[in-house]
């Protein structure tokens, strides 16, 4: 089969690596891909950047299946576009993608179907939001309504920080249209988890849980990033917690997908907070998480292509999941200055044979250079979390580039 994989980050590197292992895959075109994706067997990068370009390429090259990595093409309706041409594509349609595309839509969806979540208010006027803050209880959380690359969330400890965030989001439009409307919600204390499920619209199955580390510095300090590393399975998620998640979050979400007639054949990412009162849903994403994907995929002891095909054929209830025992951990190395403005074009040197998923790097002649804020993930799979941490932090010493930064506490918190 010929596949088209859309995206250019570490998630797409991990998916390409796994899909290339399928005996039923002949070629994987990654659009646009990166220096890592083009290094895997059967893989080839193609310079495509829009939904129309993806569609033309899929038709011209008789692509058997398209897999969408990032959220933007899904929110822009790529699935609807492909379905009109009767082309196979893995992901939700535009209506279903609203679960990620709009925080206001998703919070109202949770409310309609009794999904446990933080209490909230939504605002389209900065003046109404600022007036609300004068009577609000702190700390609280302010979220940009639209897509903001994982950076549109601020935990505000007092009125001044909340006022500054509302001004930056809504008046200064720091995330353009995405932050001109916002959600202000209750701050929840607890343990955060990423639980990614796959659904064909009638069945939903959770994958191995994961723990993302979002902030730039050790101890969960500093500004939010796209993610500085992940552990799978999440060491804090017990069977009891998973049962609570399935009953009070996953199942009612599936009920809502059915009732609202989303055409949803893809991943549902649940950002969850485990509180003293049980699991509460923080947010939805409608694709595999990054960097969670880089830890979940190496634990898959099954054919990922077959999972995609069975999901599209509404046969998810028959698919046999088989997971490797042990723990996978990935540590993200970033460019100097990230998540604000960062330095590019630093030469990367890699020694040894570690499992590495590139996020933001390209080839310049014979050299590998940095091109993004998150540059790469180093991955280790071992029998225990302790051994996985020990291995990954030993192997990270084999990667060098000027200004490199990484957290030293992935898997400890």
CSV table of C-alpha atoms in Angstrom, one decimal:
chain,number,residue,atom,x,y,z
A,1,UNK,CA,0.0,0.0,0.0
A,2,UNK,CA,1.0,3.6,-0.6
A,3,UNK,CA,0.4,6.0,2.4
A,4,UNK,CA,0.4,9.7,2.8
A,5,UNK,CA,1.3,10.9,6.3
A,6,UNK,CA,0.7,14.6,6.9
A,7,UNK,CA,2.9,16.5,9.3
A,8,UNK,CA,6.5,17.5,10.1
A,9,UNK,CA,7.1,16.9,13.8
A,10,UNK,CA,8.2,14.2,16.3
A,11,UNK,CA,4.8,12.6,16.2
A,12,UNK,CA,5.0,12.1,12.5
A,13,UNK,CA,8.5,10.7,12.9
A,14,UNK,CA,7.2,8.1,15.3
A,15,UNK,CA,4.2,7.2,13.2
A,16,UNK,CA,6.4,6.9,10.0
A,17,UNK,CA,8.9,4.7,11.9
A,18,UNK,CA,6.1,2.3,13.1
A,19,UNK,CA,4.2,2.3,9.8
A,20,UNK,CA,7.3,1.4,7.9
A,21,UNK,CA,7.5,-1.8,9.8
A,22,UNK,CA,4.2,-3.1,8.3
A,23,UNK,CA,4.6,-5.8,5.7
A,24,UNK,CA,1.7,-4.3,3.9
A,25,UNK,CA,3.4,-0.9,3.4
A,26,UNK,CA,5.3,-0.2,0.2
A,27,UNK,CA,5.8,3.6,0.4
A,28,UNK,CA,5.1,6.3,2.9
A,29,UNK,CA,5.1,9.8,1.6
A,30,UNK,CA,5.4,12.3,4.5
A,31,UNK,CA,4.2,15.9,3.8
A,32,UNK,CA,6.4,17.8,4.4
A,33,UNK,CA,8.3,15.6,6.9
A,34,UNK,CA,11.7,16.4,8.3
A,35,UNK,CA,15.3,15.1,8.4
A,36,UNK,CA,14.2,12.1,10.5
A,37,UNK,CA,11.2,10.9,8.5
A,38,UNK,CA,13.2,10.7,5.3
A,39,UNK,CA,15.8,8.4,7.0
A,40,UNK,CA,13.3,5.6,7.6
A,41,UNK,CA,13.0,2.7,5.2
A,42,UNK,CA,10.1,3.0,2.7
A,43,UNK,CA,9.8,6.7,3.5
A,44,UNK,CA,10.0,9.8,1.3
A,45,UNK,CA,9.4,13.4,2.1
A,46,UNK,CA,7.2,15.5,-0.3
A,47,UNK,CA,6.9,19.3,-0.2
A,48,UNK,CA,3.2,19.7,0.4
A,49,UNK,CA,1.7,22.3,2.7
A,50,UNK,CA,-2.1,22.7,2.1
A,51,UNK,CA,-5.2,20.6,2.1
A,52,UNK,CA,-5.6,21.2,-1.7
A,53,UNK,CA,-2.1,20.0,-2.3
A,54,UNK,CA,-2.5,16.9,-0.2
A,55,UNK,CA,-5.7,16.1,-2.1
A,56,UNK,CA,-4.1,16.5,-5.5
A,57,UNK,CA,-1.1,14.4,-4.5
A,58,UNK,CA,-3.3,11.6,-3.1
A,59,UNK,CA,-5.3,11.5,-6.3
A,60,UNK,CA,-2.4,11.7,-8.7
A,61,UNK,CA,-0.3,9.1,-6.9
A,62,UNK,CA,-3.2,6.7,-6.1
A,63,UNK,CA,-2.6,6.9,-2.3
A,64,UNK,CA,-4.4,4.1,-0.5
A,65,UNK,CA,-4.6,5.8,2.9
A,66,UNK,CA,-3.9,9.2,4.2
A,67,UNK,CA,-3.1,9.7,7.9
A,68,UNK,CA,-3.3,13.2,9.4
A,69,UNK,CA,-0.8,14.0,12.2
A,70,UNK,CA,-1.4,17.6,13.2
A,71,UNK,CA,-4.7,19.3,14.2
A,72,UNK,CA,-4.8,22.2,11.7
A,73,UNK,CA,-5.7,20.2,8.6
A,74,UNK,CA,-8.4,18.4,10.5
A,75,UNK,CA,-10.0,21.6,11.8
A,76,UNK,CA,-9.8,23.0,8.3
A,77,UNK,CA,-11.8,20.1,7.0
A,78,UNK,CA,-9.4,17.8,5.2
A,79,UNK,CA,-11.4,14.7,6.0
A,80,UNK,CA,-14.5,16.1,4.4
A,81,UNK,CA,-12.5,17.1,1.3
A,82,UNK,CA,-11.0,13.6,0.9
A,83,UNK,CA,-14.3,11.9,1.6
A,84,UNK,CA,-16.0,13.8,-1.3
A,85,UNK,CA,-13.4,12.3,-3.6
A,86,UNK,CA,-14.0,8.8,-2.0
A,87,UNK,CA,-10.4,8.7,-0.7
A,88,UNK,CA,-9.5,6.8,2.5
A,89,UNK,CA,-8.3,9.2,5.3
A,90,UNK,CA,-7.8,8.6,9.1
A,91,UNK,CA,-9.2,11.4,11.2
A,92,UNK,CA,-12.4,13.2,12.2
A,93,UNK,CA,-14.5,15.3,9.9
A,94,UNK,CA,-14.6,19.1,10.4
A,95,UNK,CA,-17.5,18.9,12.8
A,96,UNK,CA,-15.8,16.3,15.0
A,97,UNK,CA,-12.5,18.3,14.9
A,98,UNK,CA,-14.3,21.2,16.6
A,99,UNK,CA,-13.7,19.2,19.8
A,100,UNK,CA,-10.1,20.6,19.6
A,101,UNK,CA,-10.7,23.5,17.3
A,102,UNK,CA,-12.8,25.4,19.9
A,103,UNK,CA,-12.4,25.3,23.6
A,104,UNK,CA,-15.9,26.8,24.0
A,105,UNK,CA,-17.4,24.2,21.8
A,106,UNK,CA,-15.7,21.4,23.7
A,107,UNK,CA,-16.6,22.6,27.1
A,108,UNK,CA,-20.3,23.0,26.1
A,109,UNK,CA,-20.1,19.5,24.6
A,110,UNK,CA,-18.8,18.2,27.9
A,111,UNK,CA,-21.6,19.9,29.8
A,112,UNK,CA,-24.3,18.5,27.4
A,113,UNK,CA,-23.2,14.9,28.0
A,114,UNK,CA,-22.4,15.1,31.7
A,115,UNK,CA,-18.6,14.6,31.2
A,116,UNK,CA,-16.8,15.5,34.4
A,117,UNK,CA,-14.8,18.7,33.9
A,118,UNK,CA,-13.8,21.9,35.6
A,119,UNK,CA,-16.4,24.6,36.0
A,120,UNK,CA,-16.0,27.4,33.5
A,121,UNK,CA,-17.2,30.6,31.8
A,122,UNK,CA,-16.6,31.6,28.2
A,123,UNK,CA,-16.1,35.2,26.9
A,124,UNK,CA,-16.0,36.9,23.6
A,125,UNK,CA,-15.6,40.4,25.1
A,126,UNK,CA,-12.4,41.3,27.0
A,127,UNK,CA,-14.3,43.8,29.1
A,128,UNK,CA,-16.8,41.2,30.3
A,129,UNK,CA,-13.8,38.8,31.0
A,130,UNK,CA,-12.1,41.5,33.1
A,131,UNK,CA,-15.3,42.3,35.0
A,132,UNK,CA,-15.7,38.6,35.8
A,133,UNK,CA,-12.1,38.4,37.1
A,134,UNK,CA,-12.8,41.0,39.7
A,135,UNK,CA,-15.1,38.6,41.5
A,136,UNK,CA,-13.3,35.3,40.6
A,137,UNK,CA,-11.5,32.9,42.9
A,138,UNK,CA,-7.8,32.4,42.3
A,139,UNK,CA,-5.9,30.6,41.0
A,140,UNK,CA,-7.7,30.0,37.8
A,141,UNK,CA,-7.0,28.9,34.2
A,142,UNK,CA,-7.4,31.0,31.1
A,143,UNK,CA,-7.5,29.2,27.7
A,144,UNK,CA,-7.5,30.6,24.2
A,145,UNK,CA,-10.6,29.3,22.4
A,146,UNK,CA,-8.8,28.3,19.2
A,147,UNK,CA,-5.6,26.4,18.2
A,148,UNK,CA,-2.4,27.8,19.8
A,149,UNK,CA,0.1,25.1,19.3
A,150,UNK,CA,-0.2,23.9,23.0
A,151,UNK,CA,0.8,27.4,24.3
A,152,UNK,CA,-2.7,29.0,24.7
A,153,UNK,CA,-3.2,28.1,28.4
A,154,UNK,CA,-2.2,30.2,31.4
A,155,UNK,CA,-2.5,29.4,35.1
A,156,UNK,CA,-3.1,32.7,36.8
A,157,UNK,CA,-2.4,33.0,40.5
A,158,UNK,CA,-3.8,36.5,41.0
A,159,UNK,CA,-5.9,39.2,39.4
A,160,UNK,CA,-2.9,41.0,37.9
A,161,UNK,CA,-1.6,37.9,36.0
A,162,UNK,CA,-5.1,37.2,34.8
A,163,UNK,CA,-5.6,40.7,33.7
A,164,UNK,CA,-2.4,40.6,31.8
A,165,UNK,CA,-3.4,37.3,30.1
A,166,UNK,CA,-6.8,38.6,29.1
A,167,UNK,CA,-5.2,41.7,27.6
A,168,UNK,CA,-2.5,39.7,25.8
A,169,UNK,CA,-5.0,37.1,24.5
A,170,UNK,CA,-8.0,39.1,23.6
A,171,UNK,CA,-6.9,42.7,23.1
A,172,UNK,CA,-3.4,42.2,21.7
A,173,UNK,CA,-4.5,39.0,19.9
A,174,UNK,CA,-1.3,37.1,20.8
A,175,UNK,CA,-2.7,34.0,19.0
A,176,UNK,CA,-4.6,36.0,16.3
A,177,UNK,CA,-8.2,34.9,16.0
A,178,UNK,CA,-7.5,31.9,18.3
A,179,UNK,CA,-7.4,34.0,21.5
A,180,UNK,CA,-10.0,36.7,20.7
A,181,UNK,CA,-12.5,34.5,22.6
A,182,UNK,CA,-11.5,32.6,25.8
A,183,UNK,CA,-12.5,30.1,28.4
A,184,UNK,CA,-11.9,30.9,32.1
A,185,UNK,CA,-12.1,27.9,34.2
A,186,UNK,CA,-11.6,26.5,37.7
A,187,UNK,CA,-8.1,25.5,38.6
A,188,UNK,CA,-7.9,21.8,39.4
A,189,UNK,CA,-5.3,20.2,41.7
A,190,UNK,CA,-4.2,16.7,41.0
A,191,UNK,CA,-2.2,14.5,38.7
A,192,UNK,CA,-2.4,15.2,35.0
A,193,UNK,CA,-2.6,12.4,32.5
A,194,UNK,CA,-2.9,12.0,28.7
A,195,UNK,CA,-5.2,9.2,27.7
A,196,UNK,CA,-5.4,8.8,23.9
A,197,UNK,CA,-8.2,6.6,22.5
A,198,UNK,CA,-9.0,5.4,19.0
A,199,UNK,CA,-12.6,5.4,17.8
A,200,UNK,CA,-14.5,4.4,14.7
A,201,UNK,CA,-17.6,6.3,15.9
A,202,UNK,CA,-19.3,3.3,17.4
A,203,UNK,CA,-16.5,1.8,19.6
A,204,UNK,CA,-13.8,3.6,21.5
A,205,UNK,CA,-10.7,2.0,23.0
A,206,UNK,CA,-8.0,3.6,25.1
A,207,UNK,CA,-4.3,3.2,24.2
A,208,UNK,CA,-1.6,3.1,26.8
A,209,UNK,CA,-1.8,6.1,29.1
A,210,UNK,CA,0.9,8.7,29.1
A,211,UNK,CA,2.3,11.6,31.2
A,212,UNK,CA,3.4,14.7,29.4
A,213,UNK,CA,5.7,17.3,30.9
A,214,UNK,CA,4.5,20.7,29.5
A,215,UNK,CA,6.6,23.4,31.1
A,216,UNK,CA,10.1,24.3,29.9
A,217,UNK,CA,12.0,23.9,33.2
A,218,UNK,CA,12.4,21.2,35.9
A,219,UNK,CA,9.9,21.1,38.6
A,220,UNK,CA,7.1,22.0,36.2
A,221,UNK,CA,8.2,25.6,36.2
A,222,UNK,CA,8.3,28.2,33.5
A,223,UNK,CA,6.0,28.8,30.4
A,224,UNK,CA,4.1,26.1,28.7
A,225,UNK,CA,5.7,24.4,25.7
A,226,UNK,CA,4.4,21.9,23.2
A,227,UNK,CA,5.8,19.3,25.6
A,228,UNK,CA,9.2,18.5,27.0
A,229,UNK,CA,8.9,14.7,27.2
A,230,UNK,CA,6.5,11.9,28.1
A,231,UNK,CA,6.3,8.6,29.9
A,232,UNK,CA,4.1,5.7,28.9
A,233,UNK,CA,2.3,4.2,30.7
A,234,UNK,CA,1.6,7.0,33.1
A,235,UNK,CA,2.9,5.7,36.5
A,236,UNK,CA,0.1,7.4,38.4
A,237,UNK,CA,-2.8,5.8,36.5
A,238,UNK,CA,-4.2,2.8,38.4
A,239,UNK,CA,-6.9,0.4,37.2
A,240,UNK,CA,-9.4,2.2,39.5
A,241,UNK,CA,-8.6,5.6,37.9
A,242,UNK,CA,-8.9,4.1,34.4
A,243,UNK,CA,-12.3,2.7,35.3
A,244,UNK,CA,-13.4,6.1,36.5
A,245,UNK,CA,-12.1,7.7,33.2
A,246,UNK,CA,-13.9,5.2,31.1
A,247,UNK,CA,-17.2,5.5,32.9
A,248,UNK,CA,-17.4,9.3,33.4
A,249,UNK,CA,-15.3,10.7,30.5
A,250,UNK,CA,-14.7,8.3,27.7
A,251,UNK,CA,-18.1,6.6,27.4
A,252,UNK,CA,-20.2,9.8,27.6
A,253,UNK,CA,-17.8,11.3,25.0
A,254,UNK,CA,-18.5,8.4,22.6
A,255,UNK,CA,-22.3,8.9,23.4
A,256,UNK,CA,-22.0,12.5,22.3
A,257,UNK,CA,-20.1,11.6,19.1
A,258,UNK,CA,-22.8,9.2,18.2
A,259,UNK,CA,-25.7,11.5,19.1
A,260,UNK,CA,-24.3,14.5,17.3
A,261,UNK,CA,-23.4,12.3,14.3
A,262,UNK,CA,-19.8,13.2,14.0
A,263,UNK,CA,-18.0,11.2,11.3
A,264,UNK,CA,-15.1,10.3,13.6
A,265,UNK,CA,-12.6,7.7,12.6
A,266,UNK,CA,-9.4,8.7,14.4
A,267,UNK,CA,-7.8,9.5,17.7
A,268,UNK,CA,-9.4,11.3,20.6
A,269,UNK,CA,-6.9,12.7,23.0
A,270,UNK,CA,-8.2,13.3,26.6
A,271,UNK,CA,-6.2,15.7,28.8
A,272,UNK,CA,-7.3,14.5,32.2
A,273,UNK,CA,-6.7,15.7,35.8
A,274,UNK,CA,-7.0,13.1,38.5
A,275,UNK,CA,-8.3,15.0,41.5
A,276,UNK,CA,-9.5,13.9,45.0
A,277,UNK,CA,-13.0,13.9,43.5
A,278,UNK,CA,-12.1,11.7,40.6
A,279,UNK,CA,-11.1,12.2,36.9
A,280,UNK,CA,-12.0,15.4,35.2
A,281,UNK,CA,-11.5,16.2,31.5
A,282,UNK,CA,-9.3,19.2,30.9
A,283,UNK,CA,-9.5,19.2,27.1
A,284,UNK,CA,-9.8,17.2,23.9
A,285,UNK,CA,-7.4,16.9,21.0
A,286,UNK,CA,-8.4,15.0,17.9
A,287,UNK,CA,-5.1,13.5,17.0
A,288,UNK,CA,-2.2,11.7,18.6
A,289,UNK,CA,-0.4,13.8,21.1
A,290,UNK,CA,3.2,15.1,20.7
A,291,UNK,CA,5.4,14.1,22.6
A,292,UNK,CA,3.1,11.3,24.0
A,293,UNK,CA,3.1,9.6,20.6
A,294,UNK,CA,6.9,9.2,20.8
A,295,UNK,CA,6.5,7.1,24.0
A,296,UNK,CA,3.2,5.2,23.1
A,297,UNK,CA,4.2,4.0,19.6
A,298,UNK,CA,7.4,2.2,20.7
A,299,UNK,CA,5.2,0.1,23.0
A,300,UNK,CA,2.9,-1.1,20.2
A,301,UNK,CA,3.3,-4.8,19.5
A,302,UNK,CA,0.8,-4.8,16.7
A,303,UNK,CA,0.5,-3.5,13.1
A,304,UNK,CA,-0.4,0.2,13.3
A,305,UNK,CA,-1.5,0.2,9.7
A,306,UNK,CA,-4.0,-2.6,10.4
A,307,UNK,CA,-5.4,-0.6,13.3
A,308,UNK,CA,-6.0,2.3,10.9
A,309,UNK,CA,-7.7,0.1,8.3
A,310,UNK,CA,-9.9,-1.7,10.8
A,311,UNK,CA,-11.0,1.6,12.3
A,312,UNK,CA,-12.0,3.0,8.9
A,313,UNK,CA,-13.9,-0.3,8.2
A,314,UNK,CA,-15.8,0.1,11.5
A,315,UNK,CA,-14.2,-3.1,12.8
A,316,UNK,CA,-12.4,-1.6,15.8
A,317,UNK,CA,-14.3,-3.9,18.2
A,318,UNK,CA,-12.5,-6.8,16.5
A,319,UNK,CA,-9.0,-5.4,16.6
A,320,UNK,CA,-6.5,-7.2,18.9
A,321,UNK,CA,-4.3,-4.8,20.8
A,322,UNK,CA,-1.0,-6.2,22.1
A,323,UNK,CA,1.4,-4.0,24.1
A,324,UNK,CA,5.0,-4.5,25.1
A,325,UNK,CA,5.7,-4.8,28.8
A,326,UNK,CA,7.7,-2.1,30.5
A,327,UNK,CA,8.0,1.6,30.2
A,328,UNK,CA,8.8,4.0,27.4
A,329,UNK,CA,10.2,7.5,28.0
A,330,UNK,CA,11.2,10.2,25.7
A,331,UNK,CA,13.1,13.4,26.5
A,332,UNK,CA,12.8,16.4,24.2
A,333,UNK,CA,15.8,18.5,23.4
A,334,UNK,CA,15.0,22.1,22.4
A,335,UNK,CA,16.7,25.1,20.9
A,336,UNK,CA,18.0,28.0,23.0
A,337,UNK,CA,15.2,30.5,23.7
A,338,UNK,CA,12.3,28.1,23.2
A,339,UNK,CA,9.3,28.5,23.7
A,340,UNK,CA,9.9,32.2,22.9
A,341,UNK,CA,12.0,33.2,19.9
A,342,UNK,CA,14.8,30.6,19.5
A,343,UNK,CA,18.1,30.1,17.7
A,344,UNK,CA,18.2,28.1,14.5
A,345,UNK,CA,20.8,26.5,12.2
A,346,UNK,CA,22.9,24.9,14.9
A,347,UNK,CA,24.8,21.8,13.8
A,348,UNK,CA,23.6,18.6,15.4
A,349,UNK,CA,26.0,15.7,16.1
A,350,UNK,CA,24.7,12.2,17.1
A,351,UNK,CA,26.7,9.3,18.3
A,352,UNK,CA,25.5,5.7,19.0
A,353,UNK,CA,22.3,4.0,17.9
A,354,UNK,CA,19.7,5.5,20.2
A,355,UNK,CA,16.1,5.6,19.1
A,356,UNK,CA,15.6,9.3,18.1
A,357,UNK,CA,12.5,11.0,16.6
A,358,UNK,CA,13.3,14.3,14.9
A,359,UNK,CA,11.0,17.2,15.4
A,360,UNK,CA,12.7,20.3,14.0
A,361,UNK,CA,15.8,19.5,12.0
A,362,UNK,CA,16.9,19.4,8.4
A,363,UNK,CA,19.9,18.4,6.3
A,364,UNK,CA,22.1,21.2,5.0
A,365,UNK,CA,24.6,19.5,2.8
A,366,UNK,CA,26.2,16.7,4.9
A,367,UNK,CA,25.2,18.4,8.2
A,368,UNK,CA,22.1,18.0,10.3
A,369,UNK,CA,20.9,21.4,11.6
A,370,UNK,CA,18.2,22.7,13.9
A,371,UNK,CA,15.2,24.3,12.4
A,372,UNK,CA,12.6,24.2,15.2
A,373,UNK,CA,12.1,25.0,18.8
A,374,UNK,CA,11.6,21.3,19.7
A,375,UNK,CA,14.5,19.6,17.9
A,376,UNK,CA,14.3,15.9,18.7
A,377,UNK,CA,13.2,13.3,21.2
A,378,UNK,CA,15.5,10.6,22.5
A,379,UNK,CA,13.5,7.4,23.4
A,380,UNK,CA,14.2,4.4,25.7
A,381,UNK,CA,12.0,1.4,26.3
A,382,UNK,CA,13.0,-0.7,29.4
A,383,UNK,CA,11.4,-3.1,31.8
A,384,UNK,CA,10.9,-0.4,34.5
A,385,UNK,CA,10.6,3.4,34.6
A,386,UNK,CA,13.8,3.6,36.7
A,387,UNK,CA,15.8,1.7,34.0
A,388,UNK,CA,14.1,3.7,31.2
A,389,UNK,CA,15.1,7.0,32.9
A,390,UNK,CA,18.6,5.8,33.5
A,391,UNK,CA,19.1,4.7,29.9
A,392,UNK,CA,17.5,7.8,28.2
A,393,UNK,CA,19.6,10.2,30.3
A,394,UNK,CA,22.8,8.3,29.5
A,395,UNK,CA,22.0,8.3,25.8
A,396,UNK,CA,21.1,12.0,25.7
A,397,UNK,CA,24.8,12.7,26.2
A,398,UNK,CA,25.4,11.3,22.7
A,399,UNK,CA,23.5,14.2,21.1
A,400,UNK,CA,25.0,17.7,20.9
A,401,UNK,CA,24.1,21.1,19.4
A,402,UNK,CA,24.9,24.6,20.7
A,403,UNK,CA,22.2,25.9,23.1
A,404,UNK,CA,20.6,22.6,23.6
A,405,UNK,CA,18.1,22.4,26.5
A,406,UNK,CA,16.2,19.5,28.1
A,407,UNK,CA,14.5,18.8,31.3
A,408,UNK,CA,16.3,16.5,33.7
A,409,UNK,CA,13.2,15.3,35.7
A,410,UNK,CA,11.1,13.6,33.0
A,411,UNK,CA,9.4,10.6,34.7
A,412,UNK,CA,10.1,11.9,38.3
A,413,UNK,CA,7.1,14.1,38.7
